[in-house]
Structure formats: structure tokens, C-alpha cells
Amino acid sequence: MKKKKKMFGEWFEDVGITYVMLLPNFILFLAFVVYPIIWTLRYMMFDYNGVTAAKFTGITNFIKAFHDAYWWNAVMNTLRIAGLKLLIEIPLAMILAVLLNTKIKGKSFFRGAYFLPTVTSMATMSLAFSFMFSPYNGIINMLLKNWGLISENISFLENPTSAFITVVIISVWSVFGQNVLLILSGLQNIPEEIYESAAVDGANKVHIFFKMTIPMILPIFKIILMLAIIGSLGIFDPIYLITNGGPNHATDVMATNIYGYYFNTGSVPQYGYGATLSFISSIIIGIITVLYMRLQKKED
Amino acid sequence: MKRKNPNSLNPVIELIIYVILILFTIITLFPITYSIMGSFKDTQELMVSTSLIPKKFTFDNYIYAWNKINYARYTLNSVIVSISCVILSLLNSSMTAYVLSRREFKGKKIIKTMYLLSMFISVGPAAIYPTYGILVGTGLNKSLLGLVVIGAGGGVSNIFLTMGYLNGVSKDYDDAARIDGCSFFKIYVQIMLPLMLPIIGVVGLLVFRGIWNSYLLPMIVTMGQPELQTLPVATVNLKSAGDTATMWSVMLAAANISLIPMIIVYILCNKQFVNGITAGGIKG
């Protein structure tokens, strides 16, 4: 008996404890990461509204999605919003990071200020934004009027084009600081001696920047760009909280479109169809990610 | 001959750089400043003045938000959920990282691959409904416990961040402790946890930021249970609540009750945030 106990003790120390320590996190992982994915993969082939029994419908949902004009509008909006957002955000972050990497004072203040929006909650800030962009008493309209740039108040969120631009600006605001930080840390990792020896060799600054700095931060930059692409294609919070996809679906993106099938009050939920669309959106994001990685490989 | 420092700047260029940096600083800080300053004005002034600084500072908006629209309760909810999630997820991620970093065992490859893959596979907002289903099925949606359980996991990126750090900690510590008779678990508690403190601080901040600011999931989980709402959920609800929808200053004060603690944490722990983002971003 005593011997058996000792054997268990040894087994526990060598093998058992390993799994005991992994277990809590693994259970939570299965429940809140794996299960929702499996759930989605299963119900994308069902007609299910949460009340009546789920009915297996095979690929019917996919055929429906194929002809769903609202869905493809949301896909196009996602690409447009993500495209414009990246087009502003990445060069802006790049420029600010390069400027911050010079010998200036107050570097950490500027860096800290640009990063500040990323620690705020879009939910909380959406309140300030809705006041700022308000058509009647909003401070942006008042300022533009005071400066003589506009004569009549703009209804930023009620016109499709201005709503689109407003949402992009707010999303850029909320994340660009993170990219400034990442690019800057890449720039700072370049050893000082490289610049010094280049300067001794008589290379000018522009030359050094394009021939040495850019190639050296390229690997990190590619990762940053990929993360930004994936993040932008999955954009949800700013859209949902600022325009909720409006006006008239002009800013509706994949995530907000899908969300509507699950939780929109006032319509019967379509969990099955929502699952189908979210599967399709994962595939779209996956394809774009793979294309991006392929393109990179070719360049190398 | 004194050689010119190759990195010193021409004064004109320096000026241009400052102008650009300051311009974007103003744009970046404007919405936050607007929110904070606006909460000290009365609504009348907020709606007509373009000056950010209030003519007369008033704390009435905060008193109203705290007492009349239940923000004392929402703040308590947010604090309970955030602190519990930070503690539990730090335990989970550090334990998992420790085991994955120090032990070889059956299934290690499968677990690591699953964790890694999950970083690339996401069903977005569609995941919320089945998650909510689990809470309803277990009855956890009836209390704050539901939100705590969802946030208690280590978070795969945090596990890898911690693991990367631990892999850099010499195994000599483990060996020395084992010779002294420490068990595998005891080494974790007594040797590794203290050694991991720097990375635990970083991960803890990232988790705190995520949970404190989280909106969508708490909104769904607390649907129909206003007494369980967290600060971001309550704040968004104000937009459509009849009695406060016209009180802009009160709404901003309410928003700031959630915004200002996060900003203070950020200012105090700026360095950890920077480390966390740069380490996680490049490795992840």
C-alpha cells in the first residue's frame, strides 16, 4: 500500500501535474474558442432561429448568400473601408515613426500621445464622437463654420459619403498609434553604427533612408501590415457604435451585417444564416491573408 | 577638426518636424480632451461654445452620474470583473506557459498547434451567440461570474508572450531548485512566478485594457439585467435612454468615469504598455 502511494506520487510529479496545470486554461479554451467555431461550422448548414427546431438545409444558406445583395454590399464596404483606412493609417504611422526616430525632444511624450487612443474604449469614446460630429451643436460643425470653411452645417453621419469618411477617420484615430509604436521600435532596433559608417562613406540622408533604413525594417513592416489588414477586415466596433452600418447600409461591413442576423432587435434572428455568412467572411479574410503572404514571398 | 554629428538636424527641418508632430498630437488628443473638458461644463455651454476650457468648472455632472444613473454600481461591476479576469488569466497564462516551456509530454504538439491556429481562425461576432449559450446553459449569465469566466482564460497571445519570456530564463534555476527537493509545481510558485513578474505586469495590463474596455460581449451577456452592466455597456445605453439623452455633459461625465481610470493606468504604466505591444506585435 505504501509503495503504491509512492508510485502515484512519482507519477503525479512526472506526468500528472503537467496536465493538471494545463487543464483550467484548456477547458476555457475549448469552451470559449473551439466550441463557437464548431458551432458555427455546424449551424451554417441549418435553418435555425432559436425558437423552432433547427432544420438541416445543406448548402441552401450558401446559395442564399450568393444572391444576397446586402451581404455583397457589406463585403465591398469592408474592402473599401479597410482599403482607405490602411491607405491613411500605414503611411501616417510610417511618417510619424520616422520623424520620432530623429534627434528631437519630447519623443516619449509624442509617442505616448499617439498611443493614447488605443487604450480607450470605442464604446466610451463613441459618445464624445457622436456629440462632436452632431449636425446641430457639434463642435466640428461650429469650428468649421467659425473658420469660414463651411456655410451650412454638415450632417456627417446622415450622408453616405461623409458617414463613410467619418467612420474611416475615427477608426484610423483609434489604432494608428499602435503602428507608430511598432514601426518606431523596428527603427530603433537598427544599430547606430550602420548609419555612422554610411555617413562616413558619404551617403546622404535620403539615400540612407531608402537604401538602408527601409530594407532593414521591411520584415517587421510586413508583419505590421498583415496585422493591420486582418484587423481592418474584421472591423466592427467603430462601425457598430458610430453608424450601425447606416445610412441606408452605406457603411455596413461584414461583421455588422452578420451581427444583425444574431442580435438585431425587431427581427427574427437567423442564427444558421449568420453562421454561413461568418464562415464566408473568414474565408474571404483567409484568402486575402494568403494572397498577401504569397505576394511577399514573390518579392523576396 | 570637429566632425559634424550625422544625426544632428538642420533647424528649419527640426521646426517642420515639430509642427507635424504637434499637429497630429492635437488631432489625436482632441476627442479625449473634448470628452474630459466637456464633462465639467453645463450642457448649455457644451452645445454652444467652441472653447475646450469650461468657463466655470462644475462637478455636478459627475455627482449626477454617480448617484442618479447608477454609475456607482456600474463602476463596481467593472472593477470586479476586470480585477478577477486579470488575476485568473494571469494564473492561467503563466501556468500554461511554464508547463509548455519546461516540460515534454504527450499531446504537447497538439496543444501548441491548437493554440497557435486559434490566433488565425476567428468567426468574429458570430462567436458571441454560442458563448452566450454556454453561459445560459450553466446559469452563469445570471451574475457577474459569467463575464469573469469568459475573461479568465489566458488568451493565446498572452501565453506565447509569457512563454517567449520564460524560454529566456535559464533552466539552471529549475535544476537548482529540484536538487533542493522542490516539486514541479513548487518551482512554479516559488521560483518562476517571481522571475516572471516583469512579463506578468505587461500581460496583466494588456488583459486589463481588453476587459475594462470590452463592450460587445458584456452588452449581450447583461441584456435585460441592467444591474450587471459594466461601464462601457451602461455608457452606450445612455445614448438611447430617454431621460439622459439630452444631457450631454452628464453623458460625457459618465463616459469619463470609464475613460479616466484607464488613462491614469496608462500614464503610470506607460513603459509596460510599450513593451507589451512591441514584444507581442513582432512575435505574434
Coordinates of C-alpha atoms in Angstrom, one line a residue:
Chain A
M1 CA 0.0 0.0 0.0
K2 CA 2.7 2.4 1.0
K3 CA 4.6 1.5 -2.1
K4 CA 1.6 2.2 -4.3
K5 CA 1.2 5.6 -2.8
K6 CA 4.7 6.4 -3.5
M7 CA 4.4 5.3 -7.1
F8 CA 1.3 7.5 -7.5
G9 CA 3.3 10.4 -6.1
E10 CA 6.1 9.9 -8.5
W11 CA 3.7 9.5 -11.4
F12 CA 1.9 12.7 -10.4
E13 CA 5.1 14.6 -10.1
D14 CA 6.4 13.4 -13.5
V15 CA 3.2 13.3 -15.5
G16 CA 0.0 14.2 -13.7
I17 CA 0.9 17.7 -12.6
T18 CA 1.6 18.6 -16.2
Y19 CA -1.9 18.1 -17.2
V20 CA -3.4 19.4 -14.0
M21 CA -1.7 22.7 -14.6
L22 CA -2.7 22.9 -18.2
L23 CA -6.3 21.9 -17.6
P24 CA -8.0 25.1 -16.4
N25 CA -6.9 27.1 -19.4
F26 CA -7.5 24.3 -21.8
I27 CA -11.1 23.9 -20.6
L28 CA -11.8 27.6 -21.1
F29 CA -10.1 27.4 -24.5
L30 CA -12.3 24.6 -25.6
A31 CA -15.5 26.3 -24.3
F32 CA -14.9 29.8 -25.5
V33 CA -12.7 29.4 -28.5
V34 CA -13.1 26.0 -30.0
Y35 CA -16.8 25.4 -29.3
P36 CA -18.0 28.7 -31.0
I37 CA -16.0 27.7 -34.1
I38 CA -17.5 24.2 -34.2
W39 CA -21.0 25.6 -33.5
T40 CA -20.6 28.0 -36.5
L41 CA -19.4 25.2 -38.8
R42 CA -22.4 23.1 -37.8
Y43 CA -25.1 25.6 -37.9
M44 CA -24.1 27.2 -41.2
M45 CA -25.9 24.2 -42.8
F46 CA -29.1 24.7 -40.7
D47 CA -32.1 27.0 -40.8
Y48 CA -32.3 28.0 -37.1
N49 CA -34.0 30.9 -35.4
G50 CA -33.5 29.9 -31.8
V51 CA -37.3 29.2 -31.3
T52 CA -38.3 26.5 -33.7
A53 CA -36.2 23.4 -34.1
A54 CA -33.1 23.7 -36.3
K55 CA -33.6 22.2 -39.7
F56 CA -30.8 20.9 -41.8
T57 CA -30.8 22.6 -45.2
G58 CA -27.4 21.7 -46.6
I59 CA -26.0 24.4 -48.9
T60 CA -29.2 26.4 -49.1
N61 CA -27.7 29.1 -46.9
F62 CA -24.7 29.4 -49.2
I63 CA -27.0 29.8 -52.3
K64 CA -28.9 32.4 -50.4
A65 CA -25.7 34.2 -49.5
F66 CA -24.6 34.2 -53.1
H67 CA -27.7 36.1 -54.2
D68 CA -27.8 38.4 -51.1
A69 CA -27.2 41.9 -52.3
Y70 CA -26.9 43.3 -48.8
W71 CA -24.2 40.8 -48.0
W72 CA -22.1 41.6 -51.0
N73 CA -22.6 45.3 -50.4
A74 CA -21.2 44.7 -46.9
V75 CA -18.2 42.8 -48.4
M76 CA -17.5 45.7 -50.8
N77 CA -17.9 48.2 -48.0
T78 CA -15.4 46.2 -45.8
L79 CA -12.9 46.2 -48.6
R80 CA -13.4 49.9 -49.3
I81 CA -13.3 50.9 -45.6
A82 CA -10.3 48.7 -44.9
G83 CA -8.5 49.9 -48.1
L84 CA -9.0 53.6 -47.3
K85 CA -8.2 53.1 -43.6
L86 CA -4.9 51.3 -44.5
L87 CA -4.0 53.9 -47.1
I88 CA -4.2 56.6 -44.5
E89 CA -3.1 54.7 -41.4
I90 CA 0.1 53.0 -42.6
P91 CA 1.8 55.9 -44.4
L92 CA 0.8 58.2 -41.5
A93 CA 2.3 55.8 -38.9
M94 CA 5.4 55.4 -41.0
I95 CA 5.9 59.2 -41.3
L96 CA 5.3 59.8 -37.6
A97 CA 7.6 57.0 -36.6
V98 CA 10.4 58.2 -38.9
L99 CA 10.0 61.7 -37.5
L100 CA 10.1 60.4 -34.0
N101 CA 13.3 58.5 -34.7
T102 CA 15.2 61.7 -35.3
K103 CA 17.1 63.6 -32.6
I104 CA 14.1 65.6 -31.2
K105 CA 13.0 66.4 -27.7
G106 CA 9.8 65.1 -26.2
K107 CA 9.9 61.8 -28.1
S108 CA 8.2 59.8 -25.4
F109 CA 5.5 62.4 -25.0
F110 CA 4.6 62.3 -28.7
R111 CA 4.7 58.6 -28.8
G112 CA 2.6 58.4 -25.6
A113 CA 0.0 60.8 -27.1
Y114 CA -0.4 58.9 -30.3
F115 CA -0.8 55.6 -28.5
L116 CA -3.4 57.0 -26.0
P117 CA -6.5 56.3 -28.2
T118 CA -5.6 52.6 -28.3
V119 CA -6.1 52.3 -24.5
T120 CA -9.6 53.9 -24.7
S121 CA -12.8 52.0 -25.4
M122 CA -14.5 52.8 -28.7
A123 CA -17.8 52.3 -26.8
T124 CA -16.9 55.0 -24.3
M125 CA -15.4 57.4 -27.0
S126 CA -18.3 56.8 -29.3
L127 CA -20.3 59.2 -27.1
A128 CA -17.9 62.0 -27.5
F129 CA -17.7 61.4 -31.2
S130 CA -21.4 61.4 -31.7
F131 CA -21.5 64.8 -29.9
M132 CA -18.5 66.2 -31.8
F133 CA -20.0 65.2 -35.2
S134 CA -23.5 66.2 -34.3
P135 CA -25.2 68.2 -37.2
Y136 CA -26.6 70.9 -34.9
N137 CA -24.5 71.6 -31.8
G138 CA -21.4 69.6 -32.7
I139 CA -18.1 71.2 -32.1
I140 CA -16.7 70.2 -35.5
N141 CA -19.5 72.0 -37.4
M142 CA -19.1 75.0 -35.1
L143 CA -15.3 75.1 -35.7
L144 CA -15.6 74.7 -39.4
K145 CA -18.2 77.5 -39.5
N146 CA -16.0 79.8 -37.4
W147 CA -13.1 79.2 -39.7
G148 CA -15.3 80.0 -42.7
L149 CA -14.8 76.6 -44.3
I150 CA -18.5 75.8 -44.5
S151 CA -21.6 77.9 -44.6
E152 CA -24.1 75.3 -43.6
N153 CA -23.9 72.6 -41.0
I154 CA -22.9 69.1 -42.3
S155 CA -24.9 66.1 -41.3
F156 CA -21.7 63.9 -41.1
L157 CA -23.4 60.6 -40.4
E158 CA -26.6 61.1 -42.5
N159 CA -24.9 61.4 -45.9
P160 CA -23.4 58.1 -47.2
T161 CA -20.0 59.7 -48.3
S162 CA -19.4 61.7 -45.3
A163 CA -20.5 58.9 -43.0
F164 CA -18.0 56.6 -44.8
I165 CA -15.2 59.1 -44.4
T166 CA -16.1 59.9 -40.7
V167 CA -16.0 56.2 -39.8
V168 CA -12.7 55.7 -41.5
I169 CA -11.2 58.7 -39.7
I170 CA -12.4 57.5 -36.4
S171 CA -11.0 54.0 -37.0
V172 CA -7.7 55.4 -38.0
W173 CA -7.7 57.6 -34.9
S174 CA -8.3 54.6 -32.7
V175 CA -5.4 52.4 -33.9
F176 CA -2.7 54.3 -35.8
G177 CA -0.7 54.9 -32.5
Q178 CA -0.1 51.2 -32.2
N179 CA 1.5 51.1 -35.6
V180 CA 3.6 54.2 -34.8
L181 CA 4.9 52.3 -31.8
L182 CA 5.7 49.1 -33.7
I183 CA 7.4 50.8 -36.6
L184 CA 9.3 53.1 -34.3
S185 CA 10.6 50.1 -32.3
G186 CA 11.7 48.5 -35.6
L187 CA 13.6 51.6 -36.5
Q188 CA 15.2 51.8 -33.1
N189 CA 16.5 48.3 -33.4
I190 CA 18.7 49.3 -36.4
P191 CA 22.2 49.6 -35.0
E192 CA 23.5 53.1 -34.9
E193 CA 26.9 52.1 -36.4
I194 CA 25.3 51.3 -39.7
Y195 CA 24.2 54.9 -40.1
E196 CA 27.5 56.2 -39.0
S197 CA 29.5 54.1 -41.4
A198 CA 27.2 55.1 -44.2
A199 CA 27.6 58.7 -43.4
V200 CA 31.4 58.3 -43.3
D201 CA 31.1 56.8 -46.8
G202 CA 29.4 60.0 -47.9
A203 CA 25.9 58.7 -48.4
N204 CA 23.2 61.4 -48.0
K205 CA 20.2 61.1 -45.7
V206 CA 17.6 60.4 -48.4
H207 CA 19.8 57.7 -49.8
I208 CA 20.4 56.1 -46.4
F209 CA 16.7 56.1 -45.7
F210 CA 15.7 54.4 -48.9
K211 CA 18.7 52.1 -49.4
M212 CA 19.3 51.1 -45.8
T213 CA 16.5 52.0 -43.3
I214 CA 13.6 50.7 -45.4
P215 CA 15.2 47.3 -46.3
M216 CA 16.1 46.8 -42.7
I217 CA 12.6 47.4 -41.2
L218 CA 10.9 45.6 -44.1
P219 CA 10.5 42.3 -42.3
I220 CA 8.8 43.9 -39.3
F221 CA 6.8 46.2 -41.6
K222 CA 5.4 43.3 -43.4
I223 CA 4.1 41.8 -40.2
I224 CA 2.6 45.1 -39.1
L225 CA 0.9 45.5 -42.4
M226 CA -0.5 41.9 -42.2
L227 CA -1.9 42.5 -38.7
A228 CA -3.4 45.8 -39.9
I229 CA -5.0 44.1 -42.9
I230 CA -6.6 41.4 -40.8
G231 CA -7.7 43.9 -38.2
S232 CA -9.3 46.2 -40.7
L233 CA -11.2 43.4 -42.5
G234 CA -12.7 42.3 -39.2
I235 CA -13.7 45.9 -38.3
F236 CA -16.7 46.0 -36.1
D237 CA -16.7 48.3 -33.0
P238 CA -16.4 51.8 -34.7
I239 CA -18.9 51.0 -37.4
Y240 CA -21.5 49.4 -35.0
L241 CA -21.1 52.2 -32.4
I242 CA -20.9 55.2 -34.8
T243 CA -23.2 54.5 -37.7
N244 CA -24.5 51.0 -37.1
G245 CA -24.0 50.4 -40.8
G246 CA -26.1 53.3 -41.9
P247 CA -27.2 55.5 -43.5
N248 CA -29.0 53.0 -45.7
H249 CA -26.3 50.3 -45.5
A250 CA -23.6 52.7 -46.8
T251 CA -21.1 51.7 -44.0
D252 CA -22.4 48.2 -43.3
V253 CA -19.4 45.9 -43.2
M254 CA -19.2 42.1 -43.0
A255 CA -19.1 42.0 -39.2
T256 CA -22.1 44.4 -38.6
N257 CA -24.1 42.6 -41.3
I258 CA -23.5 39.2 -39.6
Y259 CA -24.2 40.7 -36.2
G260 CA -27.6 41.8 -37.4
Y261 CA -28.7 38.2 -38.0
Y262 CA -27.9 37.2 -34.4
F263 CA -28.9 40.1 -32.3
N264 CA -30.9 42.8 -34.2
T265 CA -33.9 43.7 -32.1
G266 CA -37.1 43.8 -34.1
S267 CA -36.4 41.0 -36.5
V268 CA -36.4 37.2 -36.1
P269 CA -32.8 36.0 -35.6
Q270 CA -31.3 33.8 -38.3
Y271 CA -28.5 32.0 -36.5
G272 CA -28.0 29.5 -39.3
Y273 CA -27.6 32.1 -42.0
G274 CA -25.5 34.3 -39.7
A275 CA -23.1 31.3 -39.2
T276 CA -23.0 30.8 -43.0
L277 CA -22.0 34.4 -43.6
S278 CA -19.4 34.4 -40.8
F279 CA -17.9 31.3 -42.4
I280 CA -17.8 33.1 -45.8
S281 CA -16.2 36.2 -44.2
S282 CA -13.5 34.0 -42.5
I283 CA -12.8 32.5 -45.9
I284 CA -12.6 36.0 -47.5
I285 CA -10.2 37.2 -44.9
G286 CA -8.2 34.0 -45.1
I287 CA -7.9 34.3 -48.9
I288 CA -6.7 37.9 -48.7
T289 CA -4.2 37.0 -46.0
V290 CA -2.8 34.1 -48.1
L291 CA -2.6 36.3 -51.2
Y292 CA -0.7 38.9 -49.2
M293 CA 1.8 36.3 -47.9
R294 CA 2.2 34.9 -51.4
L295 CA 2.9 38.4 -52.8
Q296 CA 5.5 38.9 -50.2
K297 CA 7.2 35.7 -50.9
K298 CA 7.5 36.6 -54.6
E299 CA 9.1 39.9 -53.7
D300 CA 11.7 38.1 -51.5
Chain B
M1 CA 38.6 69.3 -36.7
K2 CA 35.3 68.7 -35.1
R3 CA 33.2 66.3 -37.2
K4 CA 29.6 67.1 -37.6
N5 CA 27.3 64.7 -35.9
P6 CA 25.5 63.0 -38.8
N7 CA 22.2 62.9 -36.9
S8 CA 22.0 66.5 -35.8
L9 CA 19.2 68.4 -37.5
N10 CA 19.0 71.5 -39.5
P11 CA 16.9 74.0 -37.5
V12 CA 14.4 74.5 -40.3
I13 CA 13.8 70.8 -40.7
E14 CA 13.6 70.5 -36.9
L15 CA 10.9 73.1 -36.9
I16 CA 8.9 71.4 -39.6
I17 CA 9.2 68.1 -37.7
Y18 CA 7.8 69.7 -34.5
V19 CA 4.9 71.3 -36.4
I20 CA 3.9 68.0 -37.9
L21 CA 4.3 66.1 -34.6
I22 CA 2.4 68.7 -32.6
L23 CA -0.4 69.0 -35.2
F24 CA -1.1 65.2 -35.0
T25 CA -0.8 65.3 -31.2
I26 CA -3.6 67.9 -31.2
I27 CA -5.8 65.9 -33.5
T28 CA -5.2 62.7 -31.5
L29 CA -5.9 64.3 -28.2
F30 CA -8.8 66.4 -29.3
P31 CA -11.6 63.9 -28.8
I32 CA -10.3 62.8 -25.4
T33 CA -9.8 66.4 -24.2
Y34 CA -13.3 67.3 -25.5
S35 CA -14.8 64.5 -23.5
I36 CA -12.9 65.4 -20.3
M37 CA -13.4 69.1 -20.5
G38 CA -17.0 68.9 -21.7
S39 CA -17.9 66.9 -18.6
F40 CA -17.0 69.9 -16.4
K41 CA -19.3 72.3 -18.4
D42 CA -23.0 72.5 -18.2
T43 CA -24.9 71.2 -21.2
Q44 CA -25.9 74.7 -22.4
E45 CA -22.2 75.7 -22.6
L46 CA -21.1 72.4 -24.2
M47 CA -23.6 72.9 -27.0
V48 CA -22.7 76.5 -28.0
S49 CA -19.0 77.0 -27.1
T50 CA -16.1 76.1 -29.2
S51 CA -13.7 76.7 -26.4
L52 CA -12.4 73.4 -24.8
I53 CA -11.9 75.0 -21.4
P54 CA -15.0 75.5 -19.3
K55 CA -16.0 79.0 -18.2
K56 CA -16.9 77.6 -14.9
F57 CA -15.9 74.2 -13.6
T58 CA -18.7 72.1 -12.2
F59 CA -18.7 68.6 -10.7
D60 CA -22.4 68.3 -10.8
N61 CA -22.4 66.1 -13.9
Y62 CA -20.2 63.5 -12.1
I63 CA -22.4 63.7 -8.9
Y64 CA -25.5 63.1 -11.1
A65 CA -23.9 60.2 -13.0
W66 CA -22.6 58.6 -9.8
N67 CA -25.8 58.9 -7.8
K68 CA -28.8 59.3 -10.1
I69 CA -28.0 57.0 -13.0
N70 CA -26.3 54.2 -11.1
Y71 CA -22.7 54.7 -12.1
A72 CA -21.5 53.7 -8.6
R73 CA -22.9 50.3 -9.4
Y74 CA -21.5 50.1 -12.9
T75 CA -18.1 51.1 -11.7
L76 CA -18.2 48.4 -9.0
N77 CA -19.2 45.8 -11.7
S78 CA -16.3 46.9 -14.0
V79 CA -13.8 46.8 -11.2
I80 CA -14.9 43.3 -10.0
V81 CA -14.9 41.8 -13.5
S82 CA -11.6 43.4 -14.6
I83 CA -9.6 42.6 -11.4
S84 CA -10.9 39.0 -11.3
C85 CA -10.2 38.4 -15.0
V86 CA -6.7 39.9 -14.7
I87 CA -5.8 37.6 -11.7
L88 CA -7.3 34.5 -13.2
S89 CA -6.0 34.9 -16.7
L90 CA -2.5 35.7 -15.4
L91 CA -2.6 32.5 -13.4
N92 CA -3.8 30.6 -16.4
S93 CA -1.4 32.0 -18.9
S94 CA 1.7 31.8 -16.6
M95 CA 0.9 28.2 -15.6
T96 CA 0.3 27.1 -19.2
A97 CA 3.4 29.0 -20.4
Y98 CA 5.5 27.4 -17.6
V99 CA 4.4 23.9 -18.5
L100 CA 4.8 24.4 -22.2
S101 CA 8.3 25.9 -21.7
R102 CA 9.7 23.4 -19.2
R103 CA 8.0 20.0 -19.9
E104 CA 7.9 17.5 -22.7
F105 CA 4.7 15.5 -22.6
K106 CA 2.2 13.6 -24.7
G107 CA 0.0 16.0 -26.6
K108 CA 2.2 19.0 -26.3
K109 CA 2.5 19.4 -30.0
I110 CA -1.3 19.2 -30.5
I111 CA -2.0 21.8 -27.7
K112 CA 0.6 24.2 -29.1
T113 CA -0.7 23.8 -32.6
M114 CA -4.3 24.3 -31.5
Y115 CA -3.4 27.5 -29.6
L116 CA -1.4 28.8 -32.5
L117 CA -4.1 28.1 -35.1
S118 CA -6.7 29.8 -33.0
M119 CA -4.8 33.0 -33.5
F120 CA -5.6 32.9 -37.2
I121 CA -9.1 31.5 -37.1
S122 CA -11.9 33.7 -35.9
V123 CA -15.6 33.7 -36.6
G124 CA -15.9 37.3 -35.4
P125 CA -19.2 38.4 -33.8
A126 CA -20.7 35.0 -34.6
A127 CA -18.8 33.5 -31.7
I128 CA -20.8 35.5 -29.2
Y129 CA -24.1 33.6 -29.6
P130 CA -22.7 30.1 -28.8
T131 CA -20.6 31.7 -26.0
Y132 CA -23.8 33.2 -24.6
G133 CA -25.4 29.8 -25.0
I134 CA -22.8 28.2 -22.7
L135 CA -23.5 30.9 -20.0
V136 CA -27.2 30.4 -20.2
G137 CA -26.8 26.6 -20.1
T138 CA -24.7 26.8 -17.0
G139 CA -26.7 29.6 -15.4
L140 CA -23.6 31.8 -15.3
N141 CA -25.3 34.6 -17.1
K142 CA -27.3 35.5 -14.0
S143 CA -24.3 37.0 -12.3
L144 CA -21.0 38.7 -13.0
L145 CA -19.5 35.3 -12.8
G146 CA -20.3 34.8 -16.4
L147 CA -18.2 37.7 -17.6
V148 CA -15.4 36.6 -15.2
V149 CA -15.4 33.1 -16.6
I150 CA -15.2 34.2 -20.2
G151 CA -12.3 36.5 -19.4
A152 CA -10.5 34.0 -17.2
G153 CA -8.7 32.2 -20.0
G154 CA -5.1 33.0 -20.6
G155 CA -5.6 34.4 -24.0
V156 CA -3.4 32.6 -26.6
S157 CA -1.2 35.6 -27.5
N158 CA -0.5 36.2 -23.8
I159 CA 0.5 32.6 -23.3
F160 CA 3.0 32.9 -26.2
L161 CA 4.3 36.2 -24.9
T162 CA 4.9 34.7 -21.5
M163 CA 6.4 31.6 -23.0
G164 CA 8.8 33.6 -25.0
Y165 CA 9.9 35.3 -21.8
L166 CA 10.3 32.1 -19.9
N167 CA 12.3 30.4 -22.6
G168 CA 14.8 33.2 -22.0
V169 CA 15.0 32.3 -18.3
S170 CA 17.9 29.9 -17.6
K171 CA 17.0 26.3 -16.7
D172 CA 19.7 26.4 -14.0
Y173 CA 17.1 27.9 -11.7
D174 CA 14.8 24.8 -12.2
D175 CA 17.7 22.4 -11.7
A176 CA 19.0 24.1 -8.5
A177 CA 15.5 24.1 -7.0
R178 CA 14.9 20.5 -8.0
I179 CA 18.2 19.4 -6.3
D180 CA 16.9 21.2 -3.2
G181 CA 13.8 19.0 -3.4
C182 CA 11.2 21.4 -4.9
S183 CA 8.4 19.8 -6.9
F184 CA 7.5 20.9 -10.4
F185 CA 4.6 22.9 -9.0
K186 CA 6.5 24.4 -6.2
I187 CA 9.2 25.6 -8.6
Y188 CA 6.4 27.4 -10.5
V189 CA 5.0 29.1 -7.4
Q190 CA 8.3 29.9 -5.6
I191 CA 10.9 30.4 -8.3
M192 CA 9.2 31.1 -11.6
L193 CA 6.3 33.4 -10.6
P194 CA 8.7 35.9 -9.0
L195 CA 11.1 35.7 -12.0
M196 CA 8.1 36.2 -14.4
L197 CA 6.9 39.4 -12.7
P198 CA 8.0 41.7 -15.5
I199 CA 6.1 39.9 -18.2
I200 CA 3.2 39.3 -15.8
G201 CA 2.9 43.0 -15.4
V202 CA 2.9 43.6 -19.1
V203 CA 0.3 40.8 -19.8
G204 CA -1.8 42.0 -16.9
L205 CA -2.0 45.5 -18.3
L206 CA -3.0 44.2 -21.8
V207 CA -5.7 42.0 -20.2
F208 CA -6.9 44.8 -18.1
R209 CA -7.2 47.1 -21.1
G210 CA -9.1 44.5 -23.0
I211 CA -11.6 43.6 -20.3
W212 CA -12.1 47.1 -18.9
N213 CA -12.9 48.4 -22.4
S214 CA -14.8 45.4 -23.7
Y215 CA -18.3 46.2 -24.9
L216 CA -20.0 43.7 -27.2
L217 CA -19.8 40.6 -25.1
P218 CA -20.8 42.2 -21.8
M219 CA -23.6 44.0 -23.6
I220 CA -25.0 40.7 -24.8
V221 CA -24.4 38.8 -21.6
T222 CA -26.1 41.5 -19.4
M223 CA -29.0 42.1 -21.8
G224 CA -32.1 42.6 -19.7
Q225 CA -30.0 42.7 -16.5
P226 CA -29.1 46.4 -16.0
E227 CA -27.7 45.7 -12.5
L228 CA -24.9 43.6 -14.1
Q229 CA -23.8 46.2 -16.7
T230 CA -20.2 47.3 -16.9
L231 CA -19.2 50.9 -17.6
P232 CA -18.9 50.7 -21.5
V233 CA -22.3 49.0 -21.8
A234 CA -24.0 51.5 -19.5
T235 CA -22.4 54.4 -21.3
V236 CA -23.5 53.3 -24.8
N237 CA -27.0 52.7 -23.4
L238 CA -27.2 56.3 -22.3
K239 CA -27.4 57.4 -25.9
S240 CA -30.9 55.9 -26.2
A241 CA -32.0 56.3 -22.6
G242 CA -34.9 58.9 -22.7
D243 CA -34.1 60.9 -19.6
T244 CA -30.4 61.5 -20.1
A245 CA -30.3 61.6 -23.9
T246 CA -30.3 65.4 -23.9
M247 CA -27.9 65.8 -21.0
W248 CA -24.7 65.8 -23.0
S249 CA -22.5 66.9 -20.1
V250 CA -23.8 64.2 -17.8
M251 CA -23.3 61.6 -20.5
L252 CA -19.7 62.8 -21.0
A253 CA -19.1 62.6 -17.2
A254 CA -20.5 59.1 -17.3
A255 CA -18.2 58.2 -20.1
N256 CA -15.2 59.7 -18.3
I257 CA -15.8 57.5 -15.3
S258 CA -14.8 54.6 -17.5
L259 CA -12.2 56.6 -19.5
I260 CA -10.2 58.4 -16.8
P261 CA -9.1 55.3 -14.8
M262 CA -7.7 53.7 -17.9
I263 CA -5.8 56.9 -18.9
I264 CA -4.3 57.0 -15.4
V265 CA -3.3 53.4 -15.5
Y266 CA -1.8 54.1 -18.9
I267 CA 0.2 57.1 -17.8
L268 CA 1.5 55.2 -14.7
C269 CA 2.5 52.1 -16.6
N270 CA 3.4 53.6 -20.0
K271 CA 6.6 51.6 -20.2
Q272 CA 4.9 48.2 -19.7
F273 CA 2.4 49.0 -22.3
V274 CA 5.1 49.9 -24.8
N275 CA 7.0 46.7 -24.0
G276 CA 3.9 44.6 -24.3
I277 CA 2.8 46.0 -27.6
T278 CA 6.2 45.8 -29.2
A279 CA 7.0 42.3 -27.9
G280 CA 3.6 41.0 -28.8
G281 CA 3.3 42.6 -32.1
I282 CA 6.6 41.5 -33.5
K283 CA 6.5 37.9 -32.2
G284 CA 2.7 37.4 -32.6

